[in-house]
Coordinates of C-alpha atoms and ligand atoms in Angstrom, one line a residue:
X1 CA 12.3 18.2 17.9
X2 CA 9.1 16.3 17.0
X3 CA 7.2 19.6 16.9
X4 CA 9.8 21.1 14.6
X5 CA 9.5 18.1 12.3
X6 CA 5.7 18.5 12.1
X7 CA 6.2 22.2 11.4
X8 CA 8.5 21.4 8.5
X9 CA 6.2 18.8 7.2
X10 CA 3.3 21.2 7.3
X11 CA 5.3 23.8 5.5
X12 CA 6.2 21.3 2.7
X13 CA 2.6 20.1 2.4
X14 CA 1.1 23.6 2.5
X15 CA 3.2 24.6 -0.5
X16 CA 2.6 21.5 -2.5
X17 CA -0.1 20.9 -5.1
X18 CA 1.1 17.7 -6.7
X19 CA 2.4 15.8 -3.7
X20 CA 2.5 12.0 -4.1
X21 CA 1.7 10.0 -1.0
X22 CA 3.3 6.5 -1.2
X23 CA 1.9 4.1 1.3
X24 CA 2.9 0.7 2.7
X25 CA 1.6 -1.8 5.1
X26 CA 2.5 0.4 8.1
X27 CA -0.4 2.7 7.5
X28 CA -2.9 -0.2 8.0
X29 CA -1.4 -1.7 11.2
X30 CA -3.4 0.8 13.3
X31 CA -6.5 -0.8 11.6
X32 CA -5.5 -4.3 12.9
X33 CA -3.9 -5.5 9.6
X34 CA -0.5 -6.9 10.3
X35 CA 2.4 -5.6 8.2
X36 CA 5.0 -7.5 6.4
X37 CA 8.2 -7.3 8.4
X38 CA 7.4 -6.1 11.9
X39 CA 8.0 -8.7 14.7
X40 CA 4.9 -10.9 14.9
X41 CA 3.8 -9.8 11.4
X42 CA 2.0 -12.4 9.3
X43 CA 5.0 -13.0 7.0
X44 CA 7.4 -13.7 9.8
X45 CA 5.3 -16.8 10.4
X46 CA 4.6 -17.7 6.7
X47 CA 7.0 -17.2 3.9
X48 CA 5.5 -15.7 0.8
X49 CA 4.7 -18.1 -2.0
X50 CA 6.4 -17.0 -5.2
X51 CA 4.3 -16.8 -8.4
X52 CA 6.2 -19.6 -10.1
X53 CA 5.4 -22.0 -7.3
X54 CA 1.7 -20.9 -7.3
X55 CA 1.5 -21.8 -11.1
X56 CA 3.4 -25.1 -10.8
X57 CA 1.3 -27.1 -8.3
X58 CA -2.4 -27.4 -7.3
X59 CA -1.3 -28.2 -3.7
X60 CA 0.7 -24.9 -3.5
X61 CA -2.3 -23.0 -4.9
X62 CA -4.5 -24.5 -2.3
X63 CA -2.0 -23.5 0.4
X64 CA -1.6 -20.0 -1.0
X65 CA -5.4 -19.6 -1.0
X66 CA -5.7 -20.9 2.5
X67 CA -3.2 -18.3 3.7
X68 CA -4.9 -15.6 1.7
X69 CA -8.3 -16.4 3.3
X70 CA -6.7 -16.2 6.7
X71 CA -5.3 -12.7 5.9
X72 CA -8.6 -11.7 4.5
X73 CA -10.4 -12.4 7.8
X74 CA -8.4 -9.5 9.3
X75 CA -8.7 -7.2 6.2
X76 CA -12.4 -7.8 5.9
X77 CA -13.2 -6.4 9.3
X78 CA -10.8 -3.5 9.1
X79 CA -11.9 0.1 9.0
X80 CA -9.7 3.0 7.7
X81 CA -7.5 4.4 10.4
X82 CA -6.3 7.9 11.3
X83 CA -3.5 7.7 8.7
X84 CA -6.0 6.9 5.9
X85 CA -8.4 9.7 6.9
X86 CA -5.6 12.2 7.1
X87 CA -4.3 11.3 3.7
X88 CA -7.9 11.5 2.3
X89 CA -8.1 15.0 3.8
X90 CA -4.9 16.0 2.1
X91 CA -6.3 14.8 -1.2
X92 CA -9.6 16.7 -0.7
X93 CA -7.7 19.9 0.1
X94 CA -5.8 19.6 -3.2
X95 CA -2.3 19.0 -1.8
X96 CA -2.0 15.4 -2.9
X97 CA -2.6 13.8 -6.2
X98 CA -2.4 10.8 -6.4
X99 CA -1.7 8.1 -3.8
X100 CA 0.6 5.3 -4.9
X101 CA -0.1 2.3 -2.6
X102 CA 1.6 -1.0 -2.1
X103 CA -1.4 -2.1 0.0
X104 CA -4.0 -4.5 -1.2
X105 CA -6.6 -3.7 1.5
X106 CA -8.7 -1.1 -0.3
X107 CA -8.7 1.2 2.8
X108 CA -7.7 4.4 0.9
X109 CA -10.9 4.0 -1.1
X110 CA -12.9 3.2 2.0
X111 CA -11.6 6.5 3.6
X112 CA -13.2 8.4 0.7
X113 CA -10.3 8.9 -1.8
X114 CA -11.7 8.8 -5.3
X115 CA -10.8 5.6 -7.1
X116 CA -9.0 7.5 -9.9
X117 CA -6.6 9.1 -7.4
X118 CA -5.3 5.7 -6.2
X119 CA -2.7 3.7 -8.0
X120 CA -2.5 0.1 -6.6
X121 CA 0.9 -1.2 -7.8
X122 CA 0.5 -4.5 -6.0
X123 CA -3.1 -5.1 -7.0
X124 CA -6.2 -5.5 -4.9
X125 CA -7.1 -8.3 -2.6
X126 CA -10.9 -7.8 -2.6
X127 CA -11.5 -10.0 -5.6
X128 CA -9.8 -12.7 -7.8
X129 CA -9.2 -13.1 -11.5
X130 CA -8.7 -16.0 -13.9
X131 CA -5.0 -15.9 -15.1
X132 CA -6.1 -17.3 -18.5
X133 CA -9.2 -15.4 -19.6
X134 CA -9.2 -12.5 -17.0
X135 CA -12.7 -13.3 -15.7
X136 CA -13.4 -11.8 -12.3
X137 CA -14.3 -14.2 -9.4
X138 CA -15.5 -13.2 -6.0
X139 CA -13.5 -14.2 -3.0
X140 CA -16.6 -15.6 -1.2
X141 CA -17.1 -17.9 -4.2
X142 CA -13.4 -19.1 -3.9
X143 CA -14.0 -19.7 -0.2
X144 CA -17.1 -21.8 -0.8
X145 CA -15.5 -23.7 -3.7
X146 CA -12.5 -24.6 -1.6
X147 CA -14.7 -25.7 1.3
X148 CA -16.9 -27.9 -1.1
X149 CA -14.1 -29.4 -3.2
X150 CA -11.0 -29.3 -0.9
X151 CA -9.0 -28.0 -3.9
X152 CA -7.8 -24.8 -5.4
X153 CA -10.5 -23.0 -7.5
X154 CA -10.6 -23.1 -11.3
X155 CA -12.2 -20.6 -13.6
X156 CA -16.0 -21.2 -14.1
X157 CA -15.7 -20.3 -17.8
X158 CA -12.3 -21.7 -19.1
X159 CA -11.0 -23.8 -16.2
X160 CA -7.9 -21.6 -15.9
X161 CA -6.0 -20.9 -12.7
X162 CA -7.9 -18.4 -10.4
X163 CA -5.7 -16.1 -8.3
X164 CA -6.4 -13.1 -6.1
X165 CA -5.9 -9.9 -8.0
X166 CA -2.7 -9.1 -6.1
X167 CA 0.9 -9.2 -7.3
X168 CA 2.9 -12.0 -5.9
X169 CA 6.7 -12.2 -5.6
X170 CA 8.0 -13.0 -9.1
X171 CA 4.8 -11.9 -10.9
X172 CA 5.0 -9.2 -13.5
X173 CA 4.0 -5.7 -12.2
X174 CA 0.8 -4.3 -13.7
X175 CA 1.9 -2.1 -16.7
X176 CA -0.7 0.6 -16.6
X177 CA -0.3 1.2 -12.8
X178 CA 3.5 1.3 -13.0
X179 CA 3.3 3.8 -15.9
X180 CA 0.8 5.9 -13.9
X181 CA 3.0 5.7 -10.8
X182 CA 6.1 6.7 -12.8
X183 CA 4.3 9.7 -14.3
X184 CA 3.0 10.8 -10.9
X185 CA 6.5 10.6 -9.4
X186 CA 8.0 12.6 -12.2
X187 CA 5.2 15.2 -11.8
X188 CA 5.4 15.4 -8.0
X189 CA 6.5 18.5 -6.1
X190 CA 6.7 16.5 -2.9
X191 CA 7.0 12.8 -2.2
X192 CA 5.8 11.4 1.2
X193 CA 6.5 7.7 2.0
X194 CA 4.3 6.5 4.8
X195 CA 4.6 3.2 6.6
X196 CA 6.9 1.3 4.3
X197 CA 10.2 -0.4 5.0
X198 CA 11.1 0.7 1.5
X199 CA 12.7 -2.7 0.9
X200 CA 10.3 -4.1 -1.8
X201 CA 11.4 -3.3 -5.3
X202 CA 10.5 -2.1 -7.9
X203 CA 8.0 -0.2 -5.6
X204 CA 10.7 1.4 -3.5
X205 CA 12.3 2.7 -6.7
X206 CA 9.6 5.5 -6.8
X207 CA 11.0 7.5 -3.8
X208 CA 14.5 7.1 -5.3
X209 CA 13.3 8.4 -8.7
X210 CA 11.7 11.4 -6.9
X211 CA 14.9 12.4 -5.2
X212 CA 16.8 12.0 -8.5
X213 CA 14.3 14.5 -9.9
X214 CA 15.1 16.8 -7.0
X215 CA 11.7 16.3 -5.4
X216 CA 11.9 16.6 -1.6
X217 CA 11.3 13.2 0.0
X218 CA 9.6 12.8 3.4
X219 CA 9.7 9.4 5.2
X220 CA 7.2 8.7 8.0
X221 CA 7.9 5.3 9.5
X222 CA 8.3 3.8 13.0
X223 CA 11.8 2.6 12.3
X224 CA 14.6 3.7 10.0
X225 CA 14.6 2.7 6.3
X226 CA 17.5 2.2 3.9
X227 CA 16.4 5.4 2.0
X228 CA 16.6 7.8 5.0
X229 CA 19.8 9.2 3.7
X230 CA 18.0 10.5 0.6
X231 CA 15.2 12.2 2.5
X232 CA 14.7 15.9 3.3
X233 CA 12.8 14.9 6.4
X234 CA 12.5 11.6 8.3
X235 CA 9.9 11.2 11.1
X236 CA 10.4 8.0 13.1
X237 CA 7.0 7.9 14.9
X238 CA 3.5 6.4 14.8
X239 CA 1.6 7.3 11.7
X240 CA -1.8 8.2 13.2
X241 CA -0.5 10.8 15.7
X242 CA 1.9 12.3 13.1
X243 CA -0.8 12.7 10.5
X244 CA -3.3 14.0 13.0
X245 CA -0.8 16.6 14.2
X246 CA 0.0 17.5 10.6
X247 CA -3.7 18.3 9.9
X248 CA -4.0 20.4 13.0
X249 CA -0.9 22.3 12.1
X250 CA -2.2 22.9 8.6
X251 CA -5.5 24.2 10.0
X252 CA -3.6 26.5 12.3
X253 CA -1.5 27.9 9.4
X254 CA -4.6 28.5 7.3
X255 CA -6.3 30.3 10.3
X256 CA -3.3 32.6 10.5
X257 CA -3.5 33.7 6.9
Ligands
LIG1 P1 6.7 -3.6 5.4 O1 6.0 -4.5 6.4 O2 7.9 -4.1 4.8 O3 7.0 -2.3 6.2 C1 6.1 -1.6 7.0 C2 6.8 -0.6 7.8 O4 5.8 0.2 8.5 C3 7.8 -1.1 8.8 O5 9.0 -0.5 8.6 C4 7.2 -0.7 10.2 O6 8.2 -0.3 11.1 C5 6.3 0.4 9.8 N1 5.1 0.6 10.7 C6 4.2 -0.4 11.0 N2 3.2 0.1 11.7 C7 3.5 1.5 11.8 C8 2.8 2.5 12.5 N3 1.6 2.4 13.1 N4 3.4 3.8 12.5 C9 4.6 4.0 11.9 N5 5.3 3.0 11.2 C10 4.7 1.7 11.2 O7 5.6 -3.1 4.4 P2 5.8 -2.6 2.9 O8 7.0 -1.7 2.7 O9 4.4 -2.1 2.5 O10 6.0 -3.9 2.0 C11 5.2 -5.1 2.3 C12 4.5 -5.7 1.1 O11 3.5 -6.5 1.6 C13 3.9 -4.6 0.3 O12 4.2 -5.0 -1.0 C14 2.4 -4.8 0.5 O13 1.7 -4.9 -0.7 C15 2.2 -6.1 1.2 N6 1.3 -6.0 2.4 C16 0.2 -5.3 2.3 C17 -0.7 -5.2 3.4 C18 -1.9 -4.4 3.3 O14 -2.5 -4.3 2.3 N7 -2.4 -3.8 4.4 C19 -0.3 -5.8 4.6 C20 0.9 -6.6 4.6 C21 1.7 -6.7 3.5

């Protein structure tokens, strides 16, 4: 059964030129970064802090930054995993353009995918910005400032609120990235969702849009998702082995031509 699934996936990928790969936290668990909802995941221990609460109190901002710096400890040491490398290979072979990612860890870039092929709809956790004037601040600076002042950082230029360049619950989605992701979804000839519970909206609306556009949807995830009923193919298995087998099968198909 599993081999048949890989065969079908290889056939879909081989025939695609404008596939969209849509990734969630699950592609990075093999790199040691906990996902959102799996048992023991970071967020089962700490509830996310909504954007409104972040804005409303300096104490909440300090706590949000403290948690962010804890997560960053694991992200900072992480290397791209087999899933990231396989997706990079699919991009390099001309099957996939672009990647829409919910992840903030920057590992698709680190696996060698060109920056312009990656749409980060939930932002990027490798730097911070001032919410008033937009000035970029480095995370190391935030860490040092918090250690020295025991308070949440303020912008060095205008004194505004400094926040990681990620999208929090309740925060507006980035307009350009959402427009790019919509356009890529409408243009896609295949849509592959990898490592996402597909519960976070509006992000999970992209695979729904793809199927409304009659684009075949493939879901690769350890556990079932609420969108499985819409998918042409669902593979409930570990991402690294699935993607490694996919590459081997594609290579075999090319050798036979
Ligand atoms: P999620 O945690 O809701 O879902 C992840 C899914 O991946 C789960 O269904 C889990 O079963 C599956 N999974 C985990 N490891 C797997 C593996 N090795 N093989 C196969 N399946 C595996 O994640 P989501 O849908 O991305 O939503 C969470 C939100 O939190 C996103 O918005 C994301 O921005 C953010 N987040 C990002 C990171 C990151 O950047 N690495 C980490 C945690 C959370």
